[in-house]
Short mmCIF file of C-alpha atoms in Angstrom, two decimals:
data_model
loop_
_atom_site.label_atom_id
_atom_site.label_comp_id
_atom_site.label_asym_id
_atom_site.label_seq_id
_atom_site.Cartn_x
_atom_site.Cartn_y
_atom_site.Cartn_z
CA MET A 1 0.00 0.00 0.00
CA ILE A 2 1.25 3.49 -0.83
CA LEU A 3 -0.12 6.11 1.49
CA GLY A 4 1.26 8.89 -0.69
CA LEU A 5 -1.05 8.19 -3.63
CA THR A 6 -2.53 11.50 -4.71
CA ARG A 7 -6.24 12.09 -5.10
CA SER A 8 -5.73 12.76 -8.82
CA TRP A 9 -5.04 9.07 -9.42
CA SER A 10 -8.25 8.07 -7.63
CA LEU A 11 -10.15 10.74 -9.55
CA ALA A 12 -8.77 9.36 -12.80
CA GLY A 13 -9.95 5.87 -11.89
CA TYR A 14 -13.46 7.00 -11.03
CA SER A 15 -13.63 9.18 -14.15
CA ILE A 16 -12.77 6.18 -16.34
CA ALA A 17 -15.39 4.03 -14.60
CA ALA A 18 -18.01 6.76 -15.04
CA VAL A 19 -17.39 6.98 -18.78
CA VAL A 20 -17.36 3.19 -19.20
CA ILE A 21 -20.67 2.61 -17.38
CA LEU A 22 -22.29 5.63 -19.06
CA PRO A 23 -23.86 3.49 -21.85
CA LEU A 24 -25.43 1.18 -19.27
CA ILE A 25 -26.85 4.08 -17.28
CA ALA A 26 -28.06 5.81 -20.44
CA LEU A 27 -29.72 2.60 -21.60
CA ILE A 28 -31.64 2.21 -18.35
CA VAL A 29 -32.71 5.86 -18.36
CA GLN A 30 -33.79 5.70 -22.02
CA ALA A 31 -35.75 2.50 -21.34
CA ALA A 32 -37.74 4.35 -18.65
CA PHE A 33 -39.09 6.85 -21.20
CA PRO A 34 -42.61 6.20 -22.53
CA ASP A 35 -42.92 4.77 -26.02
CA GLU A 36 -46.45 3.49 -26.25
CA ALA A 37 -46.75 2.99 -29.99
CA VAL A 38 -43.80 0.79 -30.98
CA PHE A 39 -43.10 -1.10 -27.77
CA SER A 40 -46.79 -1.73 -27.06
CA HIS A 41 -47.19 -3.14 -30.55
CA LEU A 42 -44.18 -5.43 -30.03
CA PHE A 43 -45.42 -6.43 -26.58
CA ASP A 44 -48.83 -7.41 -27.91
CA THR A 45 -47.58 -9.28 -30.97
CA VAL A 46 -44.06 -10.72 -31.16
CA LEU A 47 -42.25 -9.96 -27.89
CA PRO A 48 -43.33 -13.22 -26.14
CA THR A 49 -41.96 -15.15 -29.13
CA TYR A 50 -38.67 -13.24 -28.98
CA ILE A 51 -38.25 -14.01 -25.28
CA ALA A 52 -39.27 -17.66 -25.62
CA ASN A 53 -36.91 -18.23 -28.57
CA SER A 54 -34.02 -16.55 -26.75
CA LEU A 55 -34.48 -18.65 -23.62
CA LEU A 56 -34.98 -21.86 -25.60
CA LEU A 57 -31.91 -21.20 -27.73
CA MET A 58 -29.78 -20.50 -24.65
CA LEU A 59 -31.00 -23.74 -23.08
CA LEU A 60 -30.39 -25.83 -26.20
CA VAL A 61 -26.92 -24.41 -26.83
CA GLY A 62 -25.95 -24.80 -23.17
CA ILE A 63 -27.01 -28.46 -23.13
CA GLY A 64 -25.52 -29.15 -26.56
CA SER A 65 -22.17 -27.56 -25.73
CA LEU A 66 -22.05 -29.43 -22.42
CA LEU A 67 -22.72 -32.80 -24.05
CA ILE A 68 -20.08 -32.13 -26.70
CA ALA A 69 -17.37 -30.67 -24.48
CA VAL A 70 -17.35 -32.87 -21.37
CA PRO A 71 -16.43 -36.19 -23.09
CA ALA A 72 -13.68 -34.46 -25.08
CA ALA A 73 -12.31 -32.80 -21.94
CA TRP A 74 -12.32 -36.12 -20.06
CA PHE A 75 -10.55 -37.96 -22.87
CA VAL A 76 -7.85 -35.31 -23.15
CA ALA A 77 -7.35 -34.73 -19.42
CA ARG A 78 -7.65 -38.21 -17.93
CA CYS A 79 -7.08 -40.71 -20.72
CA GLU A 80 -4.06 -41.66 -22.82
CA PHE A 81 -4.70 -42.39 -26.49
CA PRO A 82 -3.01 -41.59 -29.82
CA GLY A 83 -3.03 -37.87 -30.59
CA ARG A 84 -4.08 -36.72 -27.11
CA ARG A 85 -1.37 -34.05 -26.87
CA TYR A 86 -2.49 -32.54 -30.15
CA PHE A 87 -6.21 -32.68 -29.47
CA GLN A 88 -5.79 -30.78 -26.20
CA TRP A 89 -5.22 -27.56 -28.16
CA LEU A 90 -6.72 -28.45 -31.55
CA LEU A 91 -10.16 -28.62 -29.93
CA LEU A 92 -9.86 -24.91 -29.11
CA LEU A 93 -9.66 -23.93 -32.79
CA PRO A 94 -13.46 -23.63 -33.31
CA LEU A 95 -13.33 -20.46 -31.20
CA ALA A 96 -11.58 -18.75 -34.12
CA MET A 97 -14.42 -19.57 -36.52
CA PRO A 98 -17.36 -17.11 -36.50
CA ALA A 99 -20.63 -18.95 -35.96
CA TYR A 100 -22.40 -17.36 -38.92
CA ILE A 101 -19.72 -18.67 -41.29
CA VAL A 102 -20.17 -22.19 -39.93
CA ALA A 103 -23.93 -21.72 -40.31
CA TYR A 104 -23.56 -20.69 -43.96
CA VAL A 105 -21.30 -23.64 -44.80
CA TYR A 106 -23.64 -26.21 -43.31
CA THR A 107 -26.73 -24.56 -44.75
CA ASP A 108 -25.17 -24.65 -48.19
CA MET A 109 -24.41 -28.35 -47.71
CA LEU A 110 -27.65 -29.48 -46.07
CA ASP A 111 -30.34 -27.37 -47.75
CA TYR A 112 -32.67 -28.93 -50.32
CA ALA A 113 -30.38 -27.80 -53.16
CA GLY A 114 -27.23 -28.81 -51.31
CA PRO A 115 -24.99 -31.79 -52.14
CA VAL A 116 -26.22 -33.96 -49.23
CA GLN A 117 -29.89 -33.94 -50.18
CA ARG A 118 -29.05 -34.15 -53.89
CA ALA A 119 -27.03 -37.29 -53.22
CA LEU A 120 -29.86 -38.80 -51.16
CA ARG A 121 -32.42 -38.10 -53.90
CA ALA A 122 -30.13 -39.63 -56.52
CA ALA A 123 -29.41 -42.72 -54.40
CA PHE A 124 -33.02 -43.47 -53.44
CA GLN A 125 -34.74 -42.10 -56.56
CA TRP A 126 -36.67 -39.45 -54.61
CA SER A 127 -38.14 -36.75 -56.80
CA SER A 128 -39.58 -34.19 -54.37
CA PRO A 129 -39.41 -33.12 -50.70
CA HIS A 130 -42.66 -35.03 -50.10
CA ASP A 131 -40.88 -38.33 -50.74
CA TYR A 132 -38.65 -38.10 -47.68
CA TYR A 133 -38.07 -36.22 -44.45
CA PHE A 134 -34.97 -34.14 -43.82
CA PRO A 135 -34.66 -31.87 -40.77
CA ALA A 136 -34.72 -28.16 -41.57
CA ILE A 137 -31.30 -26.62 -40.99
CA ARG A 138 -32.80 -23.11 -40.88
CA SER A 139 -34.55 -23.55 -37.56
CA ILE A 140 -33.96 -22.90 -33.90
CA GLY A 141 -32.58 -26.44 -33.62
CA GLY A 142 -30.18 -25.83 -36.49
CA ALA A 143 -29.05 -22.54 -34.93
CA ALA A 144 -28.46 -24.33 -31.62
CA ILE A 145 -26.28 -26.96 -33.31
CA MET A 146 -24.21 -24.33 -35.15
CA LEU A 147 -23.66 -22.28 -31.99
CA SER A 148 -22.82 -25.41 -29.98
CA LEU A 149 -20.13 -26.37 -32.48
CA VAL A 150 -18.49 -22.96 -32.09
CA LEU A 151 -19.02 -22.30 -28.38
CA PHE A 152 -18.29 -25.71 -26.82
CA PRO A 153 -14.55 -24.83 -26.33
CA TYR A 154 -15.56 -22.49 -23.48
CA ILE A 155 -16.83 -25.48 -21.51
CA TYR A 156 -14.12 -27.79 -22.85
CA LEU A 157 -11.30 -25.57 -21.61
CA LEU A 158 -12.79 -25.11 -18.14
CA ALA A 159 -13.73 -28.79 -17.83
CA ARG A 160 -10.32 -29.91 -19.02
CA THR A 161 -8.61 -27.71 -16.44
CA ALA A 162 -10.96 -28.93 -13.70
CA PHE A 163 -10.31 -32.59 -14.54
CA MET A 164 -6.55 -32.05 -14.60
CA GLU A 165 -6.53 -30.21 -11.27
CA GLN A 166 -8.45 -32.93 -9.46
CA SER A 167 -6.25 -34.73 -6.96
CA SER A 168 -4.52 -37.83 -8.32
CA SER A 169 -4.86 -39.48 -4.92
CA LEU A 170 -8.64 -39.51 -5.33
CA LEU A 171 -8.25 -41.20 -8.69
CA HIS A 172 -5.92 -43.80 -7.14
CA ALA A 173 -8.40 -44.39 -4.33
CA SER A 174 -11.22 -44.98 -6.80
CA ARG A 175 -9.08 -47.53 -8.62
CA ILE A 176 -8.28 -49.36 -5.38
CA MET A 177 -11.99 -49.48 -4.56
CA GLY A 178 -12.65 -51.14 -7.92
CA CYS A 179 -14.19 -48.24 -9.82
CA SER A 180 -14.09 -48.55 -13.57
CA PRO A 181 -13.09 -45.50 -15.60
CA TRP A 182 -16.79 -44.81 -16.32
CA ARG A 183 -17.80 -45.01 -12.64
CA SER A 184 -14.81 -42.90 -11.65
CA PHE A 185 -15.89 -40.26 -14.16
CA TRP A 186 -19.59 -40.33 -13.28
CA ARG A 187 -19.36 -40.57 -9.49
CA LEU A 188 -16.16 -38.67 -8.75
CA ALA A 189 -14.73 -36.46 -11.50
CA LEU A 190 -18.00 -35.03 -12.86
CA PRO A 191 -19.49 -33.93 -9.50
CA MET A 192 -16.21 -32.27 -8.48
CA SER A 193 -16.09 -30.34 -11.76
CA ARG A 194 -19.61 -28.89 -11.42
CA PRO A 195 -18.44 -25.36 -10.49
CA ALA A 196 -16.28 -25.12 -13.62
CA LEU A 197 -19.04 -26.59 -15.78
CA ALA A 198 -21.57 -24.13 -14.37
CA VAL A 199 -19.31 -21.20 -15.23
CA GLY A 200 -18.76 -22.61 -18.73
CA VAL A 201 -22.48 -23.07 -19.38
CA ALA A 202 -23.14 -19.52 -18.15
CA LEU A 203 -20.50 -18.17 -20.56
CA VAL A 204 -21.99 -20.15 -23.44
CA ALA A 205 -25.50 -18.93 -22.60
CA MET A 206 -24.31 -15.31 -22.50
CA GLU A 207 -22.55 -15.68 -25.86
CA THR A 208 -25.72 -17.25 -27.28
CA ALA A 209 -27.84 -14.38 -26.03
CA ALA A 210 -25.40 -11.93 -27.64
CA ASP A 211 -25.34 -13.67 -31.05
CA TYR A 212 -27.00 -11.79 -33.86
CA ALA A 213 -25.53 -13.02 -37.13
CA THR A 214 -26.39 -16.72 -36.83
CA VAL A 215 -29.98 -16.27 -35.67
CA SER A 216 -30.51 -13.56 -38.26
CA TYR A 217 -29.22 -15.79 -41.04
CA PHE A 218 -31.45 -18.65 -39.85
CA ALA A 219 -34.44 -16.28 -39.49
CA VAL A 220 -34.89 -17.18 -35.82
CA PRO A 221 -36.44 -14.16 -34.06
CA THR A 222 -34.72 -13.49 -30.73
CA LEU A 223 -34.28 -10.48 -28.48
CA THR A 224 -31.01 -9.67 -30.25
CA THR A 225 -32.63 -9.48 -33.67
CA ALA A 226 -35.53 -7.57 -32.12
CA VAL A 227 -33.21 -4.82 -30.86
CA TYR A 228 -31.57 -4.53 -34.27
CA ASP A 229 -34.85 -4.51 -36.21
CA THR A 230 -36.55 -2.10 -33.83
CA TRP A 231 -33.83 0.51 -34.18
CA LEU A 232 -33.25 0.21 -37.92
CA GLY A 233 -36.82 -0.74 -38.90
CA TYR A 234 -38.97 1.40 -36.61
CA GLY A 235 -36.36 4.05 -35.81
CA SER A 236 -37.38 3.96 -32.14
CA LEU A 237 -34.39 4.28 -29.83
CA THR A 238 -36.63 4.07 -26.75
CA ALA A 239 -38.28 0.82 -27.83
CA ALA A 240 -34.85 -0.63 -28.67
CA ALA A 241 -33.64 0.44 -25.22
CA LYS A 242 -36.60 -1.30 -23.57
CA LEU A 243 -35.83 -4.53 -25.45
CA SER A 244 -32.16 -4.17 -24.50
CA ALA A 245 -33.15 -3.78 -20.86
CA ILE A 246 -35.08 -7.06 -21.10
CA MET A 247 -31.98 -8.73 -22.52
CA LEU A 248 -29.91 -7.37 -19.66
CA LEU A 249 -32.45 -8.70 -17.18
CA VAL A 250 -32.21 -12.16 -18.76
CA ILE A 251 -28.39 -12.13 -18.66
CA PHE A 252 -28.11 -10.82 -15.09
CA THR A 253 -30.74 -13.35 -13.98
CA LEU A 254 -28.71 -16.10 -15.60
CA VAL A 255 -25.55 -15.02 -13.81
CA GLY A 256 -27.43 -14.65 -10.54
CA VAL A 257 -28.98 -18.12 -10.81
CA GLU A 258 -25.58 -19.66 -11.58
CA ARG A 259 -24.00 -18.03 -8.52
CA PHE A 260 -26.99 -18.85 -6.31
CA ALA A 261 -26.81 -22.50 -7.33
CA ARG A 262 -23.16 -22.64 -6.25
CA ARG A 263 -23.46 -20.50 -3.13
CA LYS A 264 -23.02 -23.41 -0.70
CA GLN A 265 -20.61 -25.48 -2.74
CA GLU A 266 -17.20 -25.92 -1.21
CA LEU A 267 -14.51 -28.02 -2.78
CA PHE A 268 -11.22 -28.84 -1.11
CA GLN A 269 -8.59 -30.88 -2.90
CA LYS A 270 -4.96 -31.53 -2.25
CA GLN A 271 -3.22 -30.57 -5.45
CA SER A 272 -0.81 -33.06 -6.95
CA ALA A 273 0.87 -33.15 -10.31
CA LEU A 274 -0.83 -35.21 -12.98
CA ASN A 275 1.51 -37.40 -15.00
CA ASP A 276 1.10 -39.99 -17.72
CA ALA A 277 0.89 -42.83 -15.18
CA ASP A 278 -2.24 -41.27 -13.65
CA ARG A 279 -4.20 -41.41 -16.90
CA TYR A 280 -6.32 -44.32 -18.07
CA ARG A 281 -4.48 -45.94 -20.93
CA LEU A 282 -6.95 -46.72 -23.68
CA ASP A 283 -6.25 -49.58 -26.08
CA GLY A 284 -7.95 -51.13 -29.06
CA LEU A 285 -11.50 -50.03 -29.73
CA LYS A 286 -11.56 -47.66 -26.75
CA ALA A 287 -8.53 -45.76 -28.02
CA ALA A 288 -9.99 -45.72 -31.53
CA GLY A 289 -13.31 -44.44 -30.16
CA ALA A 290 -11.67 -41.58 -28.24
CA TRP A 291 -9.56 -40.63 -31.27
CA PHE A 292 -12.57 -40.78 -33.59
CA TYR A 293 -14.73 -38.66 -31.27
CA CYS A 294 -12.13 -35.90 -30.97
CA SER A 295 -11.31 -36.07 -34.69
CA ALA A 296 -14.96 -35.90 -35.75
CA LEU A 297 -15.57 -32.96 -33.41
CA LEU A 298 -12.56 -31.09 -34.76
CA PHE A 299 -13.52 -31.85 -38.35
CA LEU A 300 -17.16 -30.77 -38.02
CA ALA A 301 -16.51 -27.66 -35.93
CA PHE A 302 -13.41 -26.27 -37.66
CA LEU A 303 -11.71 -28.22 -40.43
CA LEU A 304 -14.72 -28.65 -42.74
CA PRO A 305 -15.77 -24.96 -42.65
CA PHE A 306 -12.13 -23.91 -42.98
CA ILE A 307 -11.59 -26.18 -46.01
CA VAL A 308 -14.74 -24.83 -47.67
CA LEU A 309 -13.64 -21.24 -46.97
CA THR A 310 -10.18 -21.91 -48.38
CA GLY A 311 -11.68 -23.39 -51.52
CA TYR A 312 -13.93 -20.36 -51.98
CA ALA A 313 -11.03 -17.97 -51.34
CA ILE A 314 -8.86 -19.64 -53.97
CA GLU A 315 -11.63 -19.91 -56.56
CA TYR A 316 -12.81 -16.31 -56.15
CA PHE A 317 -9.46 -14.75 -55.34
CA ASP A 318 -9.45 -12.42 -58.35
CA GLN A 319 -12.89 -11.03 -57.49
CA SER A 320 -12.05 -10.64 -53.79
CA TRP A 321 -8.58 -9.13 -54.04
CA ASP A 322 -9.63 -5.58 -54.79
CA ASP A 323 -9.58 -2.07 -53.32
CA ARG A 324 -12.59 -2.78 -51.11
CA PHE A 325 -10.83 -5.68 -49.44
CA TRP A 326 -7.83 -3.51 -48.61
CA GLN A 327 -9.99 -0.61 -47.44
CA TYR A 328 -12.10 -2.78 -45.15
CA SER A 329 -9.02 -4.57 -43.86
CA TRP A 330 -7.48 -1.20 -43.01
CA ASN A 331 -10.70 -0.12 -41.27
CA SER A 332 -10.63 -3.24 -39.11
CA LEU A 333 -6.93 -2.89 -38.45
CA TYR A 334 -6.83 0.73 -37.33
CA ILE A 335 -9.94 0.41 -35.15
CA ALA A 336 -8.51 -2.69 -33.48
CA ILE A 337 -5.17 -0.94 -32.88
CA VAL A 338 -6.81 2.19 -31.46
CA VAL A 339 -9.13 0.19 -29.20
CA SER A 340 -6.24 -1.97 -27.98
CA GLY A 341 -4.16 1.08 -27.10
CA ILE A 342 -7.02 2.83 -25.28
CA CYS A 343 -7.97 -0.30 -23.36
CA LEU A 344 -4.38 -0.91 -22.24
CA LEU A 345 -3.95 2.68 -21.08
CA LEU A 346 -7.22 2.73 -19.15
CA ALA A 347 -6.66 -0.72 -17.66
CA LEU A 348 -3.15 0.26 -16.55
CA ILE A 349 -4.47 3.31 -14.71
CA LEU A 350 -7.32 1.36 -13.10
CA MET A 351 -5.15 -1.52 -11.96
CA PHE A 352 -2.39 0.77 -10.71
CA VAL A 353 -4.88 2.68 -8.56
CA ARG A 354 -6.30 -0.60 -7.28
CA ARG A 355 -2.79 -1.86 -6.53
CA VAL A 356 -1.35 1.06 -4.61
CA SER A 357 -4.29 2.88 -3.06
CA PRO A 358 -4.78 2.44 0.70
CA ARG A 359 -8.51 3.07 0.26
CA SER A 360 -10.61 -0.04 -0.31
CA THR A 361 -13.11 1.99 -2.32
CA ASP A 362 -10.48 2.62 -5.00
CA SER A 363 -10.87 -0.98 -6.18
CA LEU A 364 -14.43 -0.16 -7.23
CA PRO A 365 -13.57 1.62 -10.53
CA SER A 366 -11.80 -1.43 -11.98
CA ARG A 367 -14.76 -3.65 -11.08
CA LEU A 368 -17.30 -1.25 -12.54
CA SER A 369 -15.23 -0.90 -15.71
CA SER A 370 -15.35 -4.67 -16.22
CA THR A 371 -19.14 -4.82 -16.50
CA GLY A 372 -19.14 -3.86 -20.19
CA TYR A 373 -18.05 -7.32 -21.32
CA ALA A 374 -21.32 -8.77 -20.05
CA LEU A 375 -23.30 -6.54 -22.42
CA PRO A 376 -24.23 -8.10 -25.79
CA GLY A 377 -23.04 -6.09 -28.76
CA THR A 378 -26.51 -4.97 -29.81
CA VAL A 379 -27.39 -3.89 -26.27
CA LEU A 380 -24.12 -2.01 -25.91
CA ALA A 381 -24.67 -0.31 -29.27
CA ILE A 382 -28.02 1.06 -28.12
CA GLY A 383 -26.43 2.18 -24.85
CA VAL A 384 -23.72 4.02 -26.80
CA LEU A 385 -26.16 5.59 -29.25
CA VAL A 386 -28.20 7.21 -26.49
CA PRO A 387 -25.55 9.54 -24.97
CA LEU A 388 -23.68 10.14 -28.23
CA THR A 389 -26.88 11.11 -30.05
CA TYR A 390 -27.75 13.63 -27.36
CA LEU A 391 -24.18 14.94 -27.44
CA ASP A 392 -24.29 15.38 -31.22
CA PHE A 393 -27.55 17.29 -31.01
CA ALA A 394 -26.22 19.44 -28.16
CA ILE A 395 -23.13 20.42 -30.17
CA ASN A 396 -25.22 21.37 -33.19
CA ASP A 397 -27.65 23.32 -31.00
CA VAL A 398 -24.76 25.38 -29.64
CA TYR A 399 -23.63 26.15 -33.19
CA ASP A 400 -27.19 27.14 -34.12
CA TRP A 401 -27.41 29.42 -31.09
CA PHE A 402 -24.34 31.29 -32.36
CA GLY A 403 -25.81 31.41 -35.86
CA ALA A 404 -23.23 29.06 -37.35
CA ARG A 405 -23.61 25.86 -39.27
CA GLY A 406 -23.18 22.79 -37.05
CA PRO A 407 -20.59 20.08 -37.73
CA GLY A 408 -23.26 17.39 -38.08
CA LEU A 409 -23.00 13.97 -36.49
CA VAL A 410 -19.54 14.18 -35.00
CA PHE A 411 -19.81 11.04 -32.87
CA THR A 412 -22.60 8.87 -34.24
CA GLY A 413 -21.64 9.69 -37.82
CA SER A 414 -18.04 8.55 -37.52
CA ALA A 415 -15.96 5.63 -36.29
CA ILE A 416 -15.76 7.26 -32.85
CA ALA A 417 -18.95 5.46 -31.82
CA ILE A 418 -17.49 2.08 -32.78
CA VAL A 419 -14.23 2.80 -30.94
CA PHE A 420 -16.14 3.87 -27.83
CA ALA A 421 -18.37 0.77 -27.88
CA PHE A 422 -15.46 -1.61 -28.43
CA THR A 423 -13.51 0.05 -25.62
CA VAL A 424 -16.40 -0.32 -23.19
CA ARG A 425 -16.93 -3.97 -24.14
CA PHE A 426 -13.32 -5.15 -24.20
CA LEU A 427 -11.77 -3.11 -21.40
CA ALA A 428 -12.53 -6.03 -19.07
CA ILE A 429 -10.17 -8.24 -21.08
CA ALA A 430 -7.26 -5.84 -20.62
CA ILE A 431 -8.09 -5.45 -16.92
CA GLY A 432 -8.11 -9.22 -16.43
CA SER A 433 -4.80 -9.64 -18.20
CA LEU A 434 -3.10 -6.95 -16.10
CA GLU A 435 -4.70 -8.25 -12.92
CA ASN A 436 -3.09 -11.65 -13.45
CA SER A 437 0.27 -10.01 -14.14
CA TYR A 438 0.05 -7.77 -11.07
CA LYS A 439 -0.48 -10.83 -8.86
CA ARG A 440 3.04 -11.97 -9.77
CA ILE A 441 4.66 -8.71 -8.61
CA SER A 442 5.64 -8.76 -4.94
CA PRO A 443 4.26 -5.84 -2.86
CA SER A 444 7.71 -5.55 -1.29
CA LEU A 445 8.94 -4.00 -4.56
CA ASP A 446 6.42 -1.19 -4.11
CA MET A 447 7.55 -0.59 -0.53
CA ALA A 448 11.21 -0.59 -1.51
CA SER A 449 10.56 1.91 -4.29
CA ILE A 450 8.71 4.30 -2.01
CA THR A 451 11.44 3.97 0.62
CA MET A 452 13.89 5.09 -2.06
CA GLY A 453 11.80 8.21 -2.69
CA GLN A 454 9.99 7.15 -5.86
CA THR A 455 6.70 8.90 -6.64
CA PRO A 456 3.68 6.82 -7.75
CA LYS A 457 4.30 7.87 -11.37
CA GLN A 458 7.96 6.78 -11.13
CA LEU A 459 6.90 3.50 -9.52
CA LEU A 460 4.55 2.82 -12.43
CA MET A 461 7.03 3.76 -15.15
CA ARG A 462 10.25 2.32 -13.70
CA VAL A 463 9.09 -0.73 -11.75
CA HIS A 464 5.65 -1.91 -12.82
CA LEU A 465 5.74 -1.37 -16.58
CA PRO A 466 8.88 -3.50 -17.21
CA LEU A 467 7.36 -6.32 -15.14
CA LEU A 468 3.96 -6.05 -16.85
CA ARG A 469 5.21 -6.41 -20.42
CA LYS A 470 3.83 -9.92 -20.94
CA GLY A 471 0.48 -9.00 -19.44
CA LEU A 472 0.29 -5.88 -21.57
CA LEU A 473 1.13 -7.85 -24.69
CA ALA A 474 -1.44 -10.56 -23.91
CA GLY A 475 -4.12 -7.97 -23.14
CA ALA A 476 -3.41 -5.98 -26.30
CA LEU A 477 -3.48 -9.14 -28.38
CA LEU A 478 -6.81 -10.36 -26.99
CA VAL A 479 -8.48 -6.95 -27.32
CA PHE A 480 -7.16 -6.65 -30.88
CA ILE A 481 -8.61 -10.02 -31.88
CA GLU A 482 -11.99 -9.35 -30.29
CA SER A 483 -12.17 -5.97 -32.00
CA MET A 484 -11.49 -7.58 -35.36
CA LYS A 485 -14.30 -10.13 -34.86
CA GLU A 486 -17.02 -8.03 -33.18
CA LEU A 487 -20.04 -7.80 -35.47
CA PRO A 488 -23.35 -6.73 -33.80
CA ALA A 489 -22.05 -3.44 -32.38
CA ALA A 490 -20.30 -2.61 -35.66
CA LEU A 491 -23.47 -3.28 -37.65
CA LEU A 492 -25.51 -0.84 -35.56
CA LEU A 493 -22.87 1.87 -35.08
CA ARG A 494 -21.08 2.01 -38.42
CA PRO A 495 -21.44 5.32 -40.24
CA ILE A 496 -22.81 5.42 -43.78
CA GLY A 497 -20.34 3.92 -46.22
CA PHE A 498 -18.15 2.40 -43.52
CA GLU A 499 -17.41 -1.33 -43.52
CA ASN A 500 -14.89 -3.50 -41.74
CA LEU A 501 -14.04 -7.14 -42.41
CA ALA A 502 -16.73 -8.48 -40.08
CA THR A 503 -19.57 -6.44 -41.58
CA TYR A 504 -18.19 -7.04 -45.08
CA VAL A 505 -18.30 -10.82 -44.66
CA PHE A 506 -21.72 -10.72 -43.03
CA GLN A 507 -23.19 -8.81 -45.95
CA PHE A 508 -22.07 -11.57 -48.31
CA VAL A 509 -23.45 -14.22 -45.94
CA SER A 510 -26.80 -12.42 -45.82
CA ASP A 511 -26.86 -12.32 -49.63
CA GLU A 512 -25.97 -16.04 -49.89
CA LYS A 513 -22.63 -15.13 -51.51
CA LEU A 514 -20.05 -16.11 -48.91
CA GLU A 515 -17.68 -17.24 -51.66
CA HIS A 516 -17.07 -13.57 -52.55
CA GLY A 517 -16.24 -12.74 -48.94
CA ALA A 518 -14.29 -15.91 -48.20
CA LEU A 519 -10.91 -14.18 -48.40
CA ALA A 520 -11.96 -11.66 -45.75
CA ALA A 521 -13.39 -14.48 -43.63
CA ILE A 522 -10.08 -16.34 -43.86
CA VAL A 523 -8.30 -13.24 -42.56
CA ILE A 524 -10.68 -13.07 -39.57
CA VAL A 525 -10.12 -16.76 -38.82
CA PHE A 526 -6.34 -16.49 -39.05
CA VAL A 527 -6.34 -13.47 -36.77
CA GLY A 528 -8.52 -15.39 -34.34
CA LEU A 529 -5.98 -18.22 -34.27
CA ILE A 530 -3.30 -15.99 -32.72
CA PRO A 531 -4.60 -16.03 -29.13
CA LEU A 532 -5.30 -19.75 -29.43
CA ILE A 533 -1.66 -20.36 -30.34
CA TYR A 534 -0.68 -18.22 -27.36
CA LEU A 535 -3.01 -20.24 -25.15
CA ASN A 536 -1.61 -23.47 -26.55
CA ARG A 537 1.83 -22.54 -25.22
CA SER A 538 0.30 -22.25 -21.76
CA LEU A 539 -1.45 -25.60 -22.13
CA GLU A 540 1.78 -27.33 -23.07
CA HIS A 541 3.19 -26.45 -19.66
CA THR A 542 0.21 -28.06 -17.89
CA SER A 543 -0.11 -31.27 -19.91
#
């Protein structure tokens, strides 16, 4: 603790937190305004369907991701079979693949005009859809499957870590008592991993609630699509804010239920290193089954869509490699760089204040500033539009009062709105990265620096920054990747004529022409692989 921390540092921390939570406050205030016409119409007609579809989709994706991820995590963490060391990180690759791209690939394959149904009709001499039954891919069930294929790594990673951290002595005891691998998994490993699984399911459900592109492509009406359509279709910011507030209520209820369910759970384990001798060695059909399961999961969730994208990119390279591709790539690049820099600077100030301040209340700004990541992109976009729209009008009113021509939409008509929204949403990532790095710095270094007469600014620049380089790099990298991939907020906040890679690809997906945007999609996927490679290096040290 540094008693000499000036009030200006604390003021800076609270100022940052106030700006970051401004969209949330503005959203709640805007939602309180009356808007009888639009919202009442939605409430009386389609709103119950939106809510029901959202909840059902979250439930289906949560269950689907859980059923997919847990066996894979158990095989990789507690079993020994050919390829295990590779599968432990290969199964994270689906996170780099946007869900709407996976949805397009499988829709193109499984629709009535796709190769799968054509082959079935040719093989069995069927002539029309009335001759056979084939499940509709464009349905809430199809959307749930697509999202499960992309989101299961959240649960897989947490479950894998939980299985690996379980005490080896418990596993040995279960063997001595005659438990088979299945009984050991069902009666011992699975119950002890429930906290991690609950967190993973909550993350998957939140990501499902935030998804816009996949449900829009599959024409599944959810609260996310309702917010988008209400703002762009009806032009009612208040009605969109009310729908966003309902989404927030659903998400916060989900988080609250997850924490309430685990409120009395306590788990104590004596940690011991897991080595190859502690794993169940699978042979014959069992080893082949584990290898086939992991291979099929990897193929369906990542390799097949990636192969299709690569084929499209090669075939349509000449049409894709044009000035628009370079312009939209530059738009994505500079926004991601600016957002990464702002997030790192703000996170550094917040975490430094939290680190050195003797006042317990000074830890509040960093916690408040982390709430933005829980906001879905469409909800955050509405929250950003509210204050920036009022600010734009206020600026132009001042110009009018002086008899001058106003500058127009300074904030909502430029990329400033996108940068602000991305900063609010991804600041939590930078804070988390720096928080982990700060935990490795001994407080005695702070005391020694102050004893030697260093000011807080000198302590930050000369002591903390050199020791935080890895955390800063990891945080910048993760924020950069997320900024490149973020779609819903960019769709709502982009100024006229502005596109980045994510919106560019989505436009082609919406027009059933992904092949023309495949090159841009490949760039997004490759960029998304960078943090997974970084994470793989960490996994290699724990395997």
